[in-house]
Amino acid sequence: MSGEDAIGTTGEELARCGFAALVGRPNVGKSTLLNALLGRKISIVSPRPQTTRTRIHGVLTRPGMQIVFVDLPGIHAKQPRAINRYMNRTALASLADSDVNLFVIEALRWTEEDERALGELRTAGRPILLLINKVDRAQPRSRLLPFMAEVSAKADFAQVVPLSALKRKGIDGLPDLIAGYLPESPLLYPAGQVTDASDNFMASEIIREKLTRRLQEEVPYGLVVEIEGMGQAEDEPGKLVVQAVIWVERTGQKAIVIGKGGELLKEVGRAARLDLKQYFGRPVHLELWVKVREGWTDDEAALRRFGYET
Ligand code: GDP
Ligand code: MG
């Protein structure tokens, strides 16, 4: 990166810079919102809860501002396994470190889990913006305003914003709104950087997303994708070779992931390759293996090996 970038902010100039954590129970749309705000996919999304396992930083740089979004794993009530304990620790530690916290809920829905997340946010003591997501599917519409009034009264929110991350409605003004809660400082990241996640991490997340979307029930929670190799193809200049192992907890899960005649794995490979190509901006040759490691989700050493620092 040179000192001066496309938008003309130099390293010495001050801008509103800081951290904004996305907080909320699983499945309210935090990752979808992050991707919509960044205009680029850096956080994986699926209809299943617990898709986001570790914190992901997405960086939005605009003239005069740089917002570092932290997409947290959801906070869970019951944490029987080490991976759940890890996810909770990660989420809670970030809240107090943020300059502002973005509390995401679903329109017309308030659950005990929302209540618990709000409790954590109050403890963190940072300004809270309440983001009411999924207004596109709020039915009947007439209930939206009363719902907003009701939830707005639950805490001393700095702002309340209804929006739809999926339809990209109500999100245009968010960066300015958030920036108002950030201190002035030099940029924290080079202006061209969208995430601080490593290439390995992004590649494994992209593959895990494709698997999670195609698998039923508990299988997605029992798998992890480990990148064994990533490098230049020997036969084709510019082509990237990605070698990945899909670790599952049981032999039965291995058969499920591979699918009849290898069909499911092939489909996952095809879909992942397209996203990898888009993310890395070059053609990708993807090699996938499926291996069994019993009980890895409750094994601290295995978690560390797979990048979930405990
Ligand atoms: P997270 O667990 O909070 O990160 O939630 P995700 O971003 O993974 O989204 C969970 C599900 O909600 C996915 O199926 C999304 O497509 C869906 N979703 C997210 N935002 C919206 C929205 O604004 N409207 C609707 N209808 N669905 C949404
Ligand atoms: Mg998520």
XYZ file of C-alpha atoms and ligand atoms in Angstrom:
339
model
C 0.000 0.000 0.000
C 1.325 3.477 -0.769
C 0.797 6.319 1.686
C -1.999 7.737 -0.393
C -4.927 5.688 -1.596
C -7.840 6.074 -3.984
C -9.966 8.140 -1.618
C -7.113 10.463 -0.725
C -6.757 9.750 2.986
C -3.123 9.662 4.029
C -1.810 7.741 7.001
C -1.338 10.940 9.047
C -4.760 12.446 8.514
C -7.319 11.953 11.232
C -10.589 10.177 10.626
C -13.318 8.742 12.802
C -11.885 5.278 13.443
C -12.868 2.488 15.729
C -14.508 -0.805 16.472
C -18.184 -1.701 16.151
C -19.229 -5.190 17.256
C -22.276 -6.899 15.794
C -24.130 -8.489 18.666
C -27.247 -10.586 18.781
C -28.625 -14.059 19.073
C -27.807 -16.541 16.299
C -29.626 -16.108 13.002
C -30.804 -12.495 13.322
C -28.714 -11.539 10.280
C -25.440 -10.149 11.642
C -23.253 -11.693 8.961
C -25.674 -10.690 6.204
C -25.572 -7.110 7.494
C -21.784 -7.073 7.629
C -21.547 -8.292 4.049
C -24.144 -5.738 2.918
C -22.276 -2.882 4.617
C -18.956 -3.885 3.122
C -20.450 -4.585 -0.289
C -18.415 -7.743 -0.285
C -18.792 -11.129 1.250
C -16.389 -11.695 4.107
C -18.629 -13.428 6.629
C -20.384 -16.684 5.903
C -24.144 -16.831 6.070
C -26.515 -19.760 6.372
C -30.018 -20.401 7.635
C -28.514 -22.390 10.528
C -27.531 -20.865 13.852
C -23.872 -21.072 14.919
C -22.518 -20.566 11.433
C -20.100 -17.877 12.598
C -17.612 -19.525 14.933
C -14.966 -16.954 15.481
C -14.706 -13.214 15.323
C -14.262 -11.696 11.906
C -13.103 -8.174 11.277
C -14.527 -6.355 8.289
C -13.103 -2.947 7.543
C -15.129 -0.152 5.939
C -13.105 2.868 4.884
C -14.786 6.001 3.570
C -13.584 9.588 3.415
C -13.191 10.697 7.008
C -14.026 7.366 8.595
C -12.889 3.804 9.138
C -15.192 1.363 10.872
C -13.780 -1.983 11.937
C -16.759 -4.297 12.260
C -16.455 -7.316 14.476
C -18.823 -10.138 13.549
C -19.188 -12.237 16.651
C -20.370 -15.760 17.108
C -23.789 -15.736 18.777
C -23.945 -15.918 22.533
C -25.456 -19.163 23.760
C -27.182 -20.106 26.962
C -26.027 -23.684 27.259
C -22.458 -24.512 26.369
C -21.841 -28.200 26.826
C -18.905 -28.389 24.457
C -15.547 -26.644 24.307
C -16.386 -25.038 20.975
C -19.475 -23.385 22.456
C -17.498 -22.164 25.459
C -14.930 -20.778 23.051
C -17.608 -18.977 21.037
C -19.046 -17.358 24.157
C -15.688 -16.196 25.447
C -14.870 -14.637 22.093
C -18.163 -12.793 21.963
C -18.103 -11.426 25.485
C -14.498 -10.240 25.436
C -15.134 -8.067 22.386
C -18.113 -6.133 23.674
C -16.275 -4.063 26.239
C -13.490 -3.330 23.724
C -15.813 -1.798 21.130
C -16.334 1.907 20.654
C -19.960 1.204 19.879
C -21.997 -1.991 19.872
C -24.561 -2.828 17.220
C -27.345 -4.879 18.751
C -29.146 -6.761 15.995
C -32.618 -8.184 16.546
C -35.404 -9.420 14.294
C -38.477 -7.326 13.613
C -41.545 -8.471 15.589
C -39.508 -10.978 17.563
C -38.079 -10.626 21.030
C -36.832 -13.760 22.781
C -35.068 -14.702 25.969
C -31.855 -14.930 24.002
C -32.286 -11.312 22.884
C -32.837 -10.378 26.506
C -29.629 -12.146 27.515
C -27.626 -10.468 24.745
C -28.968 -7.091 25.871
C -27.865 -7.907 29.421
C -24.305 -8.523 28.185
C -24.405 -5.268 26.252
C -25.505 -3.301 29.290
C -22.618 -4.811 31.274
C -20.162 -3.832 28.532
C -21.252 -0.239 29.049
C -20.576 1.031 25.520
C -23.125 2.998 23.434
C -25.630 0.636 21.839
C -27.298 1.091 18.451
C -30.397 -1.071 18.180
C -30.721 -2.453 14.641
C -34.077 -4.032 13.907
C -33.415 -6.344 10.978
C -35.662 -8.305 8.605
C -38.314 -5.587 8.387
C -38.975 -6.904 4.853
C -40.808 -9.827 6.317
C -42.537 -8.080 9.216
C -46.195 -9.057 8.969
C -48.568 -7.399 9.619
C -46.798 -4.119 8.856
C -48.989 -2.304 11.348
C -47.217 -4.068 14.196
C -43.796 -2.671 13.298
C -44.135 0.767 14.909
C -45.558 -0.543 18.191
C -42.813 -3.204 18.252
C -40.150 -0.545 17.713
C -41.564 1.565 20.513
C -41.639 -1.440 22.827
C -38.076 -2.611 22.222
C -36.707 0.942 22.213
C -37.824 1.244 25.816
C -35.817 -1.791 26.947
C -32.555 0.136 27.294
C -31.003 3.519 26.797
C -30.216 2.969 23.117
C -28.161 5.622 21.368
C -30.136 5.024 18.147
C -32.858 2.717 16.862
C -32.760 1.776 13.176
C -35.171 -0.504 11.286
C -33.574 -2.175 8.262
C -33.344 -5.172 5.986
C -29.840 -6.492 5.509
C -31.024 -8.950 2.896
C -32.819 -6.346 0.757
C -30.236 -3.688 1.599
C -32.918 -1.334 2.891
C -32.160 1.244 5.553
C -28.435 0.559 5.629
C -27.073 3.477 3.573
C -27.023 5.893 6.491
C -25.551 3.405 8.962
C -21.836 4.094 8.400
C -22.274 7.828 9.143
C -24.395 7.039 12.152
C -21.806 4.602 13.518
C -18.881 6.908 12.763
C -20.446 9.491 15.063
C -19.537 7.236 18.003
C -15.907 6.698 17.006
C -12.884 8.654 18.219
C -10.617 10.558 15.841
C -7.394 8.799 14.996
C -5.158 7.848 12.072
C -6.493 4.910 10.040
C -6.164 1.572 11.805
C -5.858 -0.431 8.574
C -4.663 0.473 5.077
C -7.640 1.949 3.204
C -7.778 -0.898 0.669
C -8.046 -3.678 3.227
C -11.496 -5.223 3.689
C -10.710 -7.860 6.280
C -7.884 -8.915 8.566
C -8.772 -12.558 8.117
C -6.006 -14.639 6.533
C -6.381 -16.227 3.105
C -6.441 -19.643 4.773
C -9.221 -18.595 7.089
C -11.319 -17.102 4.301
C -10.850 -20.193 2.143
C -11.893 -22.540 4.936
C -14.915 -20.376 5.775
C -16.082 -20.341 2.156
C -15.906 -24.136 1.994
C -17.618 -24.501 5.371
C -20.457 -22.262 4.238
C -21.165 -24.486 1.237
C -21.170 -27.575 3.446
C -23.363 -25.995 6.107
C -25.955 -25.050 3.529
C -26.237 -28.572 2.190
C -26.169 -30.604 5.365
C -28.989 -31.479 7.716
C -29.322 -31.161 11.427
C -26.275 -31.637 13.593
C -23.693 -32.502 10.933
C -22.644 -28.857 10.261
C -21.722 -28.339 13.916
C -19.471 -31.383 13.824
C -17.289 -30.293 10.956
C -14.332 -28.055 10.437
C -12.379 -27.264 7.302
C -8.608 -27.205 7.488
C -6.577 -25.748 4.636
C -3.567 -27.986 4.110
C -2.088 -26.156 1.216
C -2.596 -23.084 -0.888
C -0.318 -22.066 -3.713
C 0.380 -21.443 -7.340
C -0.643 -24.175 -9.791
C 2.322 -25.630 -11.637
C 0.524 -26.192 -14.909
C -1.329 -22.893 -15.223
C 0.087 -19.463 -14.392
C -2.236 -17.398 -12.195
C -4.226 -20.399 -11.038
C -4.521 -21.028 -7.322
C -4.482 -24.535 -5.865
C -6.371 -24.996 -2.596
C -6.112 -28.277 -0.703
C -8.569 -28.711 2.130
C -9.535 -31.390 4.619
C -13.079 -31.527 5.930
C -12.850 -32.969 9.444
C -15.952 -34.637 10.834
C -16.601 -36.211 14.208
C -17.845 -39.644 13.182
C -17.526 -42.134 10.327
C -21.261 -41.870 9.655
C -20.859 -38.147 9.062
C -18.106 -38.787 6.582
C -20.468 -40.791 4.389
C -23.052 -38.017 4.623
C -20.583 -35.322 3.619
C -19.397 -37.335 0.628
C -22.950 -38.165 -0.395
C -24.289 -40.792 -2.777
C -21.693 -41.397 -5.461
C -19.728 -38.424 -4.113
C -22.458 -36.087 -5.346
C -22.713 -33.824 -2.298
C -18.981 -33.296 -2.058
C -18.780 -32.549 -5.783
C -21.524 -29.967 -5.465
C -19.841 -28.369 -2.465
C -16.580 -28.276 -4.400
C -18.198 -26.610 -7.405
C -19.951 -23.941 -5.337
C -16.894 -23.284 -3.160
C -14.620 -22.994 -6.192
C -16.814 -20.234 -7.655
C -16.734 -18.215 -4.424
C -13.010 -18.802 -3.961
C -12.415 -17.588 -7.495
C -14.398 -14.456 -6.782
C -12.718 -13.800 -3.452
C -9.149 -14.326 -4.639
C -9.755 -12.887 -8.103
C -8.146 -15.794 -9.940
C -9.057 -19.296 -11.132
C -8.966 -21.939 -8.440
C -8.312 -25.653 -8.443
C -9.871 -27.105 -5.296
C -9.036 -30.465 -3.748
C -11.248 -31.710 -0.923
C -10.760 -34.662 1.427
C -13.023 -35.839 4.213
C -11.429 -37.252 7.382
C -12.676 -38.319 10.794
C -11.406 -36.936 14.084
C -13.618 -38.147 16.894
C -14.872 -35.596 19.380
C -12.894 -32.638 18.022
C -15.577 -30.101 19.008
C -14.915 -30.893 22.671
C -11.168 -31.193 22.351
C -9.227 -28.030 23.217
C -6.100 -29.158 21.367
C -8.078 -29.894 18.225
C -9.820 -26.523 18.463
C -6.480 -24.736 18.611
C -5.191 -26.695 15.666
C -8.251 -25.710 13.646
C -7.734 -22.041 14.462
C -10.227 -21.561 17.275
C -7.813 -20.183 19.835
C -8.905 -21.238 23.286
P -26.274 -14.411 11.977
O -26.284 -15.761 12.623
O -26.847 -13.385 12.897
O -24.939 -14.020 11.430
O -27.302 -14.495 10.748
P -27.007 -14.692 9.185
O -26.481 -13.426 8.578
O -26.201 -15.933 8.999
O -28.499 -14.846 8.634
C -29.358 -15.861 9.083
C -30.492 -16.041 8.094
O -31.336 -14.870 8.058
C -30.026 -16.247 6.659
O -30.863 -17.217 6.063
C -30.208 -14.873 6.032
O -30.405 -14.929 4.635
C -31.463 -14.383 6.736
N -31.557 -12.909 6.751
C -30.588 -12.035 7.113
N -31.012 -10.753 6.991
C -32.280 -10.800 6.532
C -33.268 -9.804 6.190
O -33.064 -8.599 6.258
N -34.487 -10.281 5.769
C -34.764 -11.600 5.669
N -35.986 -11.950 5.244
N -33.859 -12.563 5.962
C -32.636 -12.182 6.390
Mg -23.086 -14.937 11.604
